[in-house]
mmCIF file of C-alpha atoms in Angstrom:
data_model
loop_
_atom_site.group_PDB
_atom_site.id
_atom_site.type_symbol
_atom_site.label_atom_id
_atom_site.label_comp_id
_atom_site.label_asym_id
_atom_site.label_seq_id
_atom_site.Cartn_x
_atom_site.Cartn_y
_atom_site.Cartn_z
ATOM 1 C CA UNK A 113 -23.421 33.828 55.884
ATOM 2 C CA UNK A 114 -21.090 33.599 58.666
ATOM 3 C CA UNK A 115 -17.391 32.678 57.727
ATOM 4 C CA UNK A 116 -14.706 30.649 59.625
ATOM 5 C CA UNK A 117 -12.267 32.982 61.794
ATOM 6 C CA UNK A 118 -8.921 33.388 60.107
ATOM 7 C CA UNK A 119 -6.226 31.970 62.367
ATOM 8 C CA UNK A 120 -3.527 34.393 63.819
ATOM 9 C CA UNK A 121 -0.476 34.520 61.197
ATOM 10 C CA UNK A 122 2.154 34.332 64.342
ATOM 11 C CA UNK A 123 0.215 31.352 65.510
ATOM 12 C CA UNK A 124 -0.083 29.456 62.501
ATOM 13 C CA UNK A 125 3.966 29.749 62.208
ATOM 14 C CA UNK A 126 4.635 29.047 65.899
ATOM 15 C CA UNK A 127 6.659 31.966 66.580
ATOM 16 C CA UNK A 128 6.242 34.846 68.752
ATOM 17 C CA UNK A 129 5.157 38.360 67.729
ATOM 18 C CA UNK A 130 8.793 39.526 68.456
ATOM 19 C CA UNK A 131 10.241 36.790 65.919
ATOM 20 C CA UNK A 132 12.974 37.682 63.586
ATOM 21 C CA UNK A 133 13.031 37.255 60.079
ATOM 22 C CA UNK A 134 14.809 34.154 60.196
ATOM 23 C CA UNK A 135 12.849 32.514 62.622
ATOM 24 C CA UNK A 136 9.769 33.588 60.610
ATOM 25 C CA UNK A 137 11.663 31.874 57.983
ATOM 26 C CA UNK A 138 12.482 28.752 59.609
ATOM 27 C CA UNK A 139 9.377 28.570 60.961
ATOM 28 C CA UNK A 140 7.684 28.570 58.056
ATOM 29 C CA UNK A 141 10.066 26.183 55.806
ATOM 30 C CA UNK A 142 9.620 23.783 58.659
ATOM 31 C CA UNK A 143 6.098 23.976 57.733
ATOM 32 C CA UNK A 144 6.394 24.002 54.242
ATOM 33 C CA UNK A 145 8.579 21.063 54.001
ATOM 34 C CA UNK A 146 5.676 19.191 55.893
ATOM 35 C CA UNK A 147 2.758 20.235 53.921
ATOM 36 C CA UNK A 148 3.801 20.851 50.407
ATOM 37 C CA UNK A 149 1.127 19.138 48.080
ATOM 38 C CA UNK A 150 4.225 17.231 46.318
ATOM 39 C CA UNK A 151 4.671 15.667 49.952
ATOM 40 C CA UNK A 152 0.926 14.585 50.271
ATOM 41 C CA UNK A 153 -0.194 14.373 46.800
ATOM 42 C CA UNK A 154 -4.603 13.991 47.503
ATOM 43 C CA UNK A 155 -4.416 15.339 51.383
ATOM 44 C CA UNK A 156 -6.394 18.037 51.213
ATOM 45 C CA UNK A 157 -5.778 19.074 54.884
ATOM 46 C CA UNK A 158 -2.363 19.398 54.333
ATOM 47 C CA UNK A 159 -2.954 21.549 51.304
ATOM 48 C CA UNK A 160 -4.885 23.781 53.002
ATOM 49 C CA UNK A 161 -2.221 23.891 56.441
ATOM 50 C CA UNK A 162 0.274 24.604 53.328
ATOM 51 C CA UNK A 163 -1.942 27.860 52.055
ATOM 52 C CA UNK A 164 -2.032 28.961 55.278
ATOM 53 C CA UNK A 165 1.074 28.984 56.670
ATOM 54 C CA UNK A 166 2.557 30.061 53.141
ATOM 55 C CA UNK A 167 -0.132 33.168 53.294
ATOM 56 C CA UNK A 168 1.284 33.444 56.700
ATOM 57 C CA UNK A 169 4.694 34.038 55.453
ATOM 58 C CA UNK A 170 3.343 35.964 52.966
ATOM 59 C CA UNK A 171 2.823 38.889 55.235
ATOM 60 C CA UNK A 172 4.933 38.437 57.696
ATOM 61 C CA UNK A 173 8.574 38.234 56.037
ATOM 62 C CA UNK A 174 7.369 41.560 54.006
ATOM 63 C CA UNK A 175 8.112 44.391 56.847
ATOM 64 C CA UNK A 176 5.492 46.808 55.458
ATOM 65 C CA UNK A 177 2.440 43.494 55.517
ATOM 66 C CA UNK A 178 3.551 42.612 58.653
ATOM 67 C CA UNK A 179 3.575 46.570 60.585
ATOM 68 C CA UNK A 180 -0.072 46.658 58.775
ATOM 69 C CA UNK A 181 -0.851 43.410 60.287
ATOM 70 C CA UNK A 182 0.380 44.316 63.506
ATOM 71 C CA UNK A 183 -1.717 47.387 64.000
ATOM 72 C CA UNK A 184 -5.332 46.474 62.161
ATOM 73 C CA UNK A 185 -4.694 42.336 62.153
ATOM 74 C CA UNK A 186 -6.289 40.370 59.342
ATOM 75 C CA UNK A 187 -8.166 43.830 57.859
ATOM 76 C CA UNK A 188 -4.760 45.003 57.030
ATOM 77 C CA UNK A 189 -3.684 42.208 55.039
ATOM 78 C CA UNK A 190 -5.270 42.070 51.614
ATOM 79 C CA UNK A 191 -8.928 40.876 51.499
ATOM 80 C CA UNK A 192 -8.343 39.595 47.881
ATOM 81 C CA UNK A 193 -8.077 36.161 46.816
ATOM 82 C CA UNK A 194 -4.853 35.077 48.461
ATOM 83 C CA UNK A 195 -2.207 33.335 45.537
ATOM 84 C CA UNK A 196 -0.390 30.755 48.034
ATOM 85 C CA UNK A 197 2.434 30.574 44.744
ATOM 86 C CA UNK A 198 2.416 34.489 44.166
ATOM 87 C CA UNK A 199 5.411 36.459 45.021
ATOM 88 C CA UNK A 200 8.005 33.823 44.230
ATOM 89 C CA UNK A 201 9.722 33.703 41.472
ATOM 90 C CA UNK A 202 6.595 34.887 38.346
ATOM 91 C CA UNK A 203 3.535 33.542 37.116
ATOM 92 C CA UNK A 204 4.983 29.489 37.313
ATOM 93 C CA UNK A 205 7.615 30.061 40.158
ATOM 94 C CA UNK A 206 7.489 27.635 42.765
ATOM 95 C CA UNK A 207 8.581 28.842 46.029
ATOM 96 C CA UNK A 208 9.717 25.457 47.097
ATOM 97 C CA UNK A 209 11.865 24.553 44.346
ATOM 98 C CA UNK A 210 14.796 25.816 46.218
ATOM 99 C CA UNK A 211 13.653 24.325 49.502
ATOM 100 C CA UNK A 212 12.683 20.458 48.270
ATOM 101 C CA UNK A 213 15.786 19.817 45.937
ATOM 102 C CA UNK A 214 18.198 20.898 48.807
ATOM 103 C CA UNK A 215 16.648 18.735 51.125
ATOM 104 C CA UNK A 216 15.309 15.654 49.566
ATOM 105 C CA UNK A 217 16.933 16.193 45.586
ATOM 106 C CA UNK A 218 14.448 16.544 42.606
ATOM 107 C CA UNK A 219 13.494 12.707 42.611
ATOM 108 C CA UNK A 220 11.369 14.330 46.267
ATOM 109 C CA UNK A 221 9.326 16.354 44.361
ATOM 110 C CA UNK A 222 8.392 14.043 41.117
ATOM 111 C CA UNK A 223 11.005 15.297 38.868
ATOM 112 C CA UNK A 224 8.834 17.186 36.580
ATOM 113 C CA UNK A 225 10.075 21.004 37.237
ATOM 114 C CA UNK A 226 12.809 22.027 35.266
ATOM 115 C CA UNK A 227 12.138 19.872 32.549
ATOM 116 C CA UNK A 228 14.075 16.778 33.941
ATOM 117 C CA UNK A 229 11.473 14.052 33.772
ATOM 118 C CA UNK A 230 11.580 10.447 34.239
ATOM 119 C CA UNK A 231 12.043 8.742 30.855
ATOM 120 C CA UNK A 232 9.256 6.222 29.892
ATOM 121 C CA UNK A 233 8.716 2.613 30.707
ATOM 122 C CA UNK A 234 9.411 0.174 27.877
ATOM 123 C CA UNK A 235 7.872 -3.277 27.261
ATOM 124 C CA UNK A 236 9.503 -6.116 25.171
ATOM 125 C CA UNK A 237 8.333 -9.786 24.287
ATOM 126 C CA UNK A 238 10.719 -12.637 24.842
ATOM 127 C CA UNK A 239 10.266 -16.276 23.689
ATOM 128 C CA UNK A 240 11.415 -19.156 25.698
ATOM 129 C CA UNK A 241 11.670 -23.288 25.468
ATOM 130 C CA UNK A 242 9.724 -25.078 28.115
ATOM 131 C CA UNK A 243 12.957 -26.476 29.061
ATOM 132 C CA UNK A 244 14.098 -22.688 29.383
ATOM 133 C CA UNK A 245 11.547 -21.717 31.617
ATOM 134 C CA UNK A 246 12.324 -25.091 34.073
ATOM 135 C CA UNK A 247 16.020 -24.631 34.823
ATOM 136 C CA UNK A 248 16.294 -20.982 33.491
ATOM 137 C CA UNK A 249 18.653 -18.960 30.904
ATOM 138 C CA UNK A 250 20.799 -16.283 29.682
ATOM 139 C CA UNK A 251 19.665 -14.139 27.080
ATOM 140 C CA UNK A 252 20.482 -11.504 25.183
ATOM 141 C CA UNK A 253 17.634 -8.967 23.595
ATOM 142 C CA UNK A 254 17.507 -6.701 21.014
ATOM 143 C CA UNK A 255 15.147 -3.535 21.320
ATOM 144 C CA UNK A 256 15.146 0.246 20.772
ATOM 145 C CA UNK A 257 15.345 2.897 23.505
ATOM 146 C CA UNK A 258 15.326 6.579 23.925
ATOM 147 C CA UNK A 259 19.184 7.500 24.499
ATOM 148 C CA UNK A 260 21.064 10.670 25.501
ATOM 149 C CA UNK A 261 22.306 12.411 22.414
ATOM 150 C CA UNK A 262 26.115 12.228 22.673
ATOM 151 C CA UNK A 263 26.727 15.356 20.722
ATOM 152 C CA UNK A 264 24.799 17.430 22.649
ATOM 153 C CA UNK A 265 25.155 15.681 25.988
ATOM 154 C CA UNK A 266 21.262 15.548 25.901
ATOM 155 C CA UNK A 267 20.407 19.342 26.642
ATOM 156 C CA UNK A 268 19.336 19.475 22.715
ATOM 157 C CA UNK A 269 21.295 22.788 21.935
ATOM 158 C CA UNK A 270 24.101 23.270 19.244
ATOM 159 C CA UNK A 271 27.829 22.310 20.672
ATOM 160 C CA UNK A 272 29.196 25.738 21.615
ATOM 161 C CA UNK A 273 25.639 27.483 22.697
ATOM 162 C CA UNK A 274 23.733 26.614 25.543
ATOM 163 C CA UNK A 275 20.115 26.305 26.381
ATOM 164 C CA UNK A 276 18.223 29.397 27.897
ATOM 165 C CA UNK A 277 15.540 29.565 31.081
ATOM 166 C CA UNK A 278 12.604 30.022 29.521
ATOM 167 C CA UNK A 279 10.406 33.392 29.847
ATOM 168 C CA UNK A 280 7.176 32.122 30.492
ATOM 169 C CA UNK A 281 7.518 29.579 32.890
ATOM 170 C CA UNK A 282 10.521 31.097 34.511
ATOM 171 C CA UNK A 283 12.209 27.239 33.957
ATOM 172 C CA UNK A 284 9.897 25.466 36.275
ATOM 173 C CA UNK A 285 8.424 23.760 32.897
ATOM 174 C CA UNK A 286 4.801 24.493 34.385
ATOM 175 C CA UNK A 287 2.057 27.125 34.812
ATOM 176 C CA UNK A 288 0.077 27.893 36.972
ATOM 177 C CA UNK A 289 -3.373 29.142 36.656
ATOM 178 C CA UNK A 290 -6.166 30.471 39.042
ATOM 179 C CA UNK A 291 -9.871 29.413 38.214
ATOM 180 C CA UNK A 292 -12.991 31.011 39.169
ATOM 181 C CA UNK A 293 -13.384 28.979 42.173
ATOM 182 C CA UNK A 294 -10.110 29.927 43.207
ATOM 183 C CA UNK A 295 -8.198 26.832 42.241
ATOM 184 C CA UNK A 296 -5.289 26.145 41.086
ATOM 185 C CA UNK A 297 -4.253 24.311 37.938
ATOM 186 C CA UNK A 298 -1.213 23.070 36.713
ATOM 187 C CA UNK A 299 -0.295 23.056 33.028
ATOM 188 C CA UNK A 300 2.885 22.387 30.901
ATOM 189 C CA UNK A 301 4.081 26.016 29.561
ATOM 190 C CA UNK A 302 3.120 25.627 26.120
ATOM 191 C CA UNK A 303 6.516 27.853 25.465
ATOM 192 C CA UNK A 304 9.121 25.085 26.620
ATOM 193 C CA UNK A 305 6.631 22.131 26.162
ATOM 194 C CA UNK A 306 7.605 21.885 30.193
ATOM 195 C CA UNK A 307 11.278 21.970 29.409
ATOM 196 C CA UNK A 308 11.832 24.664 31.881
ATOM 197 C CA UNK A 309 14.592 26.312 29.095
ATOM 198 C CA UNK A 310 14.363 26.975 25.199
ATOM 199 C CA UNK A 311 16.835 26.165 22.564
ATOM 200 C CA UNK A 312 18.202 28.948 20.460
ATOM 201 C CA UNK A 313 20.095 26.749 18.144
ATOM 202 C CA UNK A 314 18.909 23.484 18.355
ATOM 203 C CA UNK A 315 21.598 20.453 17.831
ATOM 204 C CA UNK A 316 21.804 19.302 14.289
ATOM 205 C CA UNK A 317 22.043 15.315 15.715
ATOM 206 C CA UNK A 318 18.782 15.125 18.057
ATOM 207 C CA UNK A 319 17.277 18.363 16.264
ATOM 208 C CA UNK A 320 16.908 19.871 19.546
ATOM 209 C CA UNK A 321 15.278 16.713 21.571
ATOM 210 C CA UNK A 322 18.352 16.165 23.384
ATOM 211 C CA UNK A 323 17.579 12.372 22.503
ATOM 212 C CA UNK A 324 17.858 9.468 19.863
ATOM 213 C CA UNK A 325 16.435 6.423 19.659
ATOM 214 C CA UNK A 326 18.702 3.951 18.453
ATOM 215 C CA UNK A 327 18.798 -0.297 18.860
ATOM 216 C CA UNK A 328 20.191 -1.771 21.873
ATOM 217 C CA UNK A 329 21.073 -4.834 22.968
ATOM 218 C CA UNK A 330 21.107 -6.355 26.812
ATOM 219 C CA UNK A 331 21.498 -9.563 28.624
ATOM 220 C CA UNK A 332 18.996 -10.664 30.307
ATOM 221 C CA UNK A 333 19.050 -13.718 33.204
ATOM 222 C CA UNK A 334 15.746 -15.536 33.502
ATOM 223 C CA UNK A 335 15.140 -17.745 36.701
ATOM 224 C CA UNK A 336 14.807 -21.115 36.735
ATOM 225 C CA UNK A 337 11.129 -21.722 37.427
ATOM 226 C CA UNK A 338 9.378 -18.861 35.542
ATOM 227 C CA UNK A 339 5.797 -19.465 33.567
ATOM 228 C CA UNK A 340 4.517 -17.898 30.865
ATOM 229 C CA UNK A 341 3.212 -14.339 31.114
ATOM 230 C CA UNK A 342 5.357 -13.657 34.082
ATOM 231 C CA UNK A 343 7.526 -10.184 33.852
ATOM 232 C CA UNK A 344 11.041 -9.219 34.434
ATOM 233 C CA UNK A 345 11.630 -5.849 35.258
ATOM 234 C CA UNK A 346 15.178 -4.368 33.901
ATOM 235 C CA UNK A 347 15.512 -0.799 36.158
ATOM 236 C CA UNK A 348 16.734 2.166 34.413
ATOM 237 C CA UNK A 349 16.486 0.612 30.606
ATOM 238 C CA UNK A 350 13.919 2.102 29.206
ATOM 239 C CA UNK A 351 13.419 5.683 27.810
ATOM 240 C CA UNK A 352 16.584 7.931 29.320
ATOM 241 C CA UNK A 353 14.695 11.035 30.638
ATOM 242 C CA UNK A 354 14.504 14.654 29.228
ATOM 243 C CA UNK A 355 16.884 17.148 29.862
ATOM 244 C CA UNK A 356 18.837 14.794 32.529
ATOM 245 C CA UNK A 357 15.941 13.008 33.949
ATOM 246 C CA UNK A 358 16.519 9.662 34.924
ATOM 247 C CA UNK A 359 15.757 6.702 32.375
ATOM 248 C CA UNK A 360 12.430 4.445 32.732
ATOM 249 C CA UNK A 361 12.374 0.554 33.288
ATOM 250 C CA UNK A 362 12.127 -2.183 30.945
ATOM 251 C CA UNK A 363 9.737 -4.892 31.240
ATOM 252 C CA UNK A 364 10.483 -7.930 29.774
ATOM 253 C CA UNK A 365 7.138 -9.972 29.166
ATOM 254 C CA UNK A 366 8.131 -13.970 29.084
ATOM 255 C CA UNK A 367 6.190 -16.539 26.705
ATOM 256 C CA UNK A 368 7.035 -20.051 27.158
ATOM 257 C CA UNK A 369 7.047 -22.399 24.140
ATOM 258 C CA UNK A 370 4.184 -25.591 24.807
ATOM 259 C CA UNK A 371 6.036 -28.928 24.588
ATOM 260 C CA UNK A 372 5.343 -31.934 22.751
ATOM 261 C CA UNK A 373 4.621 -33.927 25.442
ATOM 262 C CA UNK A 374 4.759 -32.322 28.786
ATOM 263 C CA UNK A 375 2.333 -30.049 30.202
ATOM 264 C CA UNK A 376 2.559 -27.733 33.294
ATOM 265 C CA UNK A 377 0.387 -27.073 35.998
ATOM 266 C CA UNK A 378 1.379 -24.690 38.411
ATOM 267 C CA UNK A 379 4.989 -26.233 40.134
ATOM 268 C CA UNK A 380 3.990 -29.528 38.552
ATOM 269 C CA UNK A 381 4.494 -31.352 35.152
ATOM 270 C CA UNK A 382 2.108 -34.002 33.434
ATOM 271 C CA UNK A 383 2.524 -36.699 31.401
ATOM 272 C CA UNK A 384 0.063 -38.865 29.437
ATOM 273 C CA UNK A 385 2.030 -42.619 29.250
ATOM 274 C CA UNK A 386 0.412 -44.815 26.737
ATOM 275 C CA UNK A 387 0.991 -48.194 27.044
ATOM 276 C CA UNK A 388 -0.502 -51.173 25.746
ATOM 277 C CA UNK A 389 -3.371 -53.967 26.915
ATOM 278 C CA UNK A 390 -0.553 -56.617 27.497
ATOM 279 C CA UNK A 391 1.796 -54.218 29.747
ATOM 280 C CA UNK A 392 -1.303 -52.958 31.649
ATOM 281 C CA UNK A 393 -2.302 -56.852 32.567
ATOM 282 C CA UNK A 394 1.119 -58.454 33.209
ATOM 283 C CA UNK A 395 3.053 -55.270 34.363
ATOM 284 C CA UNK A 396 6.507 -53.474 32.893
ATOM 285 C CA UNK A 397 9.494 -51.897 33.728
ATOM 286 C CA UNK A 398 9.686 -48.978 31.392
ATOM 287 C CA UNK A 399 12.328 -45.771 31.156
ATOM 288 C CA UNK A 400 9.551 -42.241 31.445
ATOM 289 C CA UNK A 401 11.022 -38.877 30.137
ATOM 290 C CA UNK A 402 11.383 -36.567 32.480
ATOM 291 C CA UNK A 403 13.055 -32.550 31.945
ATOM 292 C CA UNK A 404 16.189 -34.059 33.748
ATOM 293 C CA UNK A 405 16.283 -37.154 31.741
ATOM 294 C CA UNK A 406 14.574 -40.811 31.255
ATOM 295 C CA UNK A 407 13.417 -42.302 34.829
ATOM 296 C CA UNK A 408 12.569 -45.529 35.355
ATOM 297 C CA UNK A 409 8.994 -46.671 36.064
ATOM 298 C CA UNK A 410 7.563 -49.636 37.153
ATOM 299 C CA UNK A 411 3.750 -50.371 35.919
ATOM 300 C CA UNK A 412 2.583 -52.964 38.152
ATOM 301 C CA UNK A 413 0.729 -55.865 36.873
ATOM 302 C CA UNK A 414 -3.292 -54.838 36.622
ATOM 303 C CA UNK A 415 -2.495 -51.255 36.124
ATOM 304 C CA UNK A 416 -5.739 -49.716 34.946
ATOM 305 C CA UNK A 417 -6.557 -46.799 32.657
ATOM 306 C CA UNK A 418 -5.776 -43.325 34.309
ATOM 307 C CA UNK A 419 -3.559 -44.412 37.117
ATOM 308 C CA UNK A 420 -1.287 -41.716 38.097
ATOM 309 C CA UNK A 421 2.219 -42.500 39.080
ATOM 310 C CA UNK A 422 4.400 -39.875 40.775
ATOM 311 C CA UNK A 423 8.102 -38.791 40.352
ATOM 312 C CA UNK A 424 8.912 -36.520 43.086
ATOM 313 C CA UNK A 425 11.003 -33.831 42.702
ATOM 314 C CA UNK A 426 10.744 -34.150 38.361
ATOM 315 C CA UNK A 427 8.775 -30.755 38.239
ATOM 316 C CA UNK A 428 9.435 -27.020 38.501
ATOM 317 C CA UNK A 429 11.532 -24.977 40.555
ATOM 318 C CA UNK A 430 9.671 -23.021 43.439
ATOM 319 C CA UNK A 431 10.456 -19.135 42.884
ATOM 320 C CA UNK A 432 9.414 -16.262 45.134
ATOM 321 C CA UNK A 433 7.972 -12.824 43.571
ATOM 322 C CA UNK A 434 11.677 -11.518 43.164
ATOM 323 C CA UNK A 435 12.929 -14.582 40.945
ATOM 324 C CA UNK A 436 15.182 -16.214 43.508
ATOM 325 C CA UNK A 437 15.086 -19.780 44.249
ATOM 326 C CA UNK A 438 13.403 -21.465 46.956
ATOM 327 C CA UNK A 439 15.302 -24.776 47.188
ATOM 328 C CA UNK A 440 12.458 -27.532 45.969
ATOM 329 C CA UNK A 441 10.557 -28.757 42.921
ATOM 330 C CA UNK A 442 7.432 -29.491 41.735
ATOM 331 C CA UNK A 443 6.941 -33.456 41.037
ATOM 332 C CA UNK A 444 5.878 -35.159 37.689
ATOM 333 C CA UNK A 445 2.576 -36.859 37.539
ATOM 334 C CA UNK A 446 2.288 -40.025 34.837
ATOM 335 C CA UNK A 447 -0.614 -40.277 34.050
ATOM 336 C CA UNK A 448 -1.268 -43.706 32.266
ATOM 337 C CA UNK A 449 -2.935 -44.594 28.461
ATOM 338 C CA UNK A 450 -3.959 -47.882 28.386
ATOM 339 C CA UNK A 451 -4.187 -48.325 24.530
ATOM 340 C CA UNK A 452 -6.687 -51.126 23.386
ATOM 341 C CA UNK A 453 -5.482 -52.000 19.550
ATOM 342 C CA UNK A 454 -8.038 -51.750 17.033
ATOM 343 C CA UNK A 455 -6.409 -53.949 14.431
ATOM 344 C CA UNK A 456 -5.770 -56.991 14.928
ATOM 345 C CA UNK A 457 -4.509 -60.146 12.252
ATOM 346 C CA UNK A 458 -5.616 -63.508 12.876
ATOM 347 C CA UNK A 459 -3.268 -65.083 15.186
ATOM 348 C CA UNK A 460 -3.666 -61.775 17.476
ATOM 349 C CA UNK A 461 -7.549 -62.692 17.376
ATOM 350 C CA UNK A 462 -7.089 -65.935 18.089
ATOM 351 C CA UNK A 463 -4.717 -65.622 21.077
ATOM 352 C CA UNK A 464 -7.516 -62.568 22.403
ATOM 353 C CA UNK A 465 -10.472 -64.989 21.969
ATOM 354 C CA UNK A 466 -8.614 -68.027 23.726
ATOM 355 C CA UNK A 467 -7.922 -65.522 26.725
ATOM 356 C CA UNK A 468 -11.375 -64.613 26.298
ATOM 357 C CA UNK A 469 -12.399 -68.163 27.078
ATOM 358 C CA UNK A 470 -10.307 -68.664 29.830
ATOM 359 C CA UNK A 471 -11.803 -65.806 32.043
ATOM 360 C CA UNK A 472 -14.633 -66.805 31.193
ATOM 361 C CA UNK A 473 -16.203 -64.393 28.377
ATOM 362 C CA UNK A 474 -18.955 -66.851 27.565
ATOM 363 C CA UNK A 475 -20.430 -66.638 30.557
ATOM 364 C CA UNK A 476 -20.420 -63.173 31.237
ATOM 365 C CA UNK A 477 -22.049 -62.835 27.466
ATOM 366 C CA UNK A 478 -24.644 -65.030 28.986
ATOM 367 C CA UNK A 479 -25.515 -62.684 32.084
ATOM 368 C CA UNK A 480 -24.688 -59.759 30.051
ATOM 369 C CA UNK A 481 -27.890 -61.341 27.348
ATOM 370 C CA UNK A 482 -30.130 -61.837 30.495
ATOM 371 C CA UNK A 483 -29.762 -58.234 31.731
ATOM 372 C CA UNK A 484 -30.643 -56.436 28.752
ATOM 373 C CA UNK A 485 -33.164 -58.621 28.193
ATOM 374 C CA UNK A 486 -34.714 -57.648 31.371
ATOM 375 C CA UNK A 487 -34.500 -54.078 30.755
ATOM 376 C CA UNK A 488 -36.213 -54.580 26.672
ATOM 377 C CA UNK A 489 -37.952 -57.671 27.396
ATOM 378 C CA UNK A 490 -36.118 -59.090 24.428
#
């Protein structure tokens, strides 16, 4: 089975076969710095432009690789399976360590070598009025957190000793391990549980975890405008990290309190106005709560069951995805009860039954006869 040509080593670092050492070197950081799998975590192309040009290097910054190289060309080099992370530093070295945090800080490579991780997110619940949730609050929560131990400063060893690299992984906090199908898997040294360093004498405060959780308390602004389920994201209050890392975020999940009497839809607040039978007919001037206060309504004479009256600019604030304020409300719809009373005393029915009469009652119980009558042939 015919195999793909190997590329030549000087052109797969761009340099010339009379390159120094240093330009072999640049060359090939320039390369690495573009490739590394931490750069392009799921490009496979780029992992394998990375294997080559750090096989490339491989052989030609060792003088004796690269004079072999130079006289027989690829049959000079090893024909084993080529270790793109051996020769740099032991079984869980990484030979960019060095390279990435100079250039771009740990944060650039995901913060997990060395044991400095990210600490985790946290979530809390926080209940709110409906009235809250319209014009917005302060508040002040309660919730516990992952802090750096004090006594230790939150490396986990005894005041007066210090942590030590560990062995195994050589302080990268990883291995690294070559399968049969000549992959390569990552795992957390089971040594340092991916610490990158091992206590001798672990701190009597944290007992070596470099961390405590302990109750905290922060203040918390909530928009004006915010429904319920919505999230506030506090950065850097969650979990502080391990070993230095930096601290998670805190999300603060919002539930609104329902209200007695007013209901939200989206930007927009309803309201179920009862009123009764002799309002509906002759018409009223009535006060309607509103969230800002009692508005006056007028209820025109006729006013039938379900009519919806409008209040513009009675509803809630408009908010964009980051909290702030757009600069307009919602509007408040009425939405009118006519209430027909099912007790009545005698003077009530009396009055009813005369008005009954007067728009004409009888007659329509006349018609009203006829037409079922029709339909049964009653």
């Amino acid at each position: 089975m015919a195999t793909e040509a190997k590329r030549d080593y000087y052109e797969v670092l761009g340099v010339g076969k009379s390159a120094s050492p240093d330009e072999i070197k640049k060359a090939y950081r320039k390369l690495a710095m573009q490739y590394h799998p931490d750069r392009n975590p799921g490009n496979a192309e780029a992992e394998n432009k990375f294997k080559e040009a750090t096989e490339a290097y491989e052989v030609l910054s060792n003088d004796q690789k690269r004079r072999m190289y130079d006289q027989f060309g690829h049959a000079g080099s090893s024909g084993q399976g080529f270790d793109p992370f051996s020769g740099f530093g032991g079984a869980g070295g990484d030979p960019f360590s060095t390279i990435f945090d100079a250039f771009f800080g740990q944060g650039a490579r995901g913060g997990s070598r060395g044991g400095a991780r990210q600490g985790a997110d946290l979530r809390a619940d926080l209940v709110i009025s409906f009235e809250e949730a319209i014009f917005g609050t302060e508040k002040e929560i309660d919730y516990r957190r992952l802090e750096s131990c004090t006594t230790c400063g939150g490396n986990g060893a005894e005041p007066g000793t210090e942590p030590t690299r560990c062995p195994k992984c050589q302080g990268s906090g990883e291995m690294r391990v070559r399968t049969f199908l000549n992959m390569v898997t990552v795992t957390t040294c089971d040594q340092c549980s991916g610490r990158g360093v091992i206590i001798p004498i672990p701190c009597k405060t944290c007992r070596g975890e470099g961390r405590i959780r302990e109750t905290v308390k922060r203040k918390l602004t909530v928009p004006a405008g915010v429904d319920d389920g919505m999230r506030i994201r506090i950065g850097g209050a969650g979990d502080s990290g391990p070993s230095g890392g930096s601290a998670g975020d805190l999300y603060v999940n919002l539930r609104v309190q329902s209200h007695d009497f007013f209901v939200r839809e989206e930007n927009n607040i309803l309201l179920q106005l009862p009123i009764n039978i002799v309002q509906a007919a002759l018409g009223a001037q009535l006060n309607v709560p509103t969230v800002d206060g009692d508005e006056p309504l007028n209820v025109p004479a006729g006013t039938q069951d379900g009519t919806v009256f409008t209040l513009r600019g009675k509803g809630v604030p408009y908010i964009d995805s980051s909290g702030r304020n757009l600069g307009r409300r919602g509007d408040q719809m009425v939405v009118v009860k006519v209430r027909v009373p099912t007790k009545l005393n005698d003077d009530q029915r009396e009055l009813f039954q005369k008005l009954g009469e007067t728009m004409g009652m009888d007659h329509f119980e006349q018609k009203e006869r006829g037409f079922w009558s029709k339909i049964f042939g009653n």
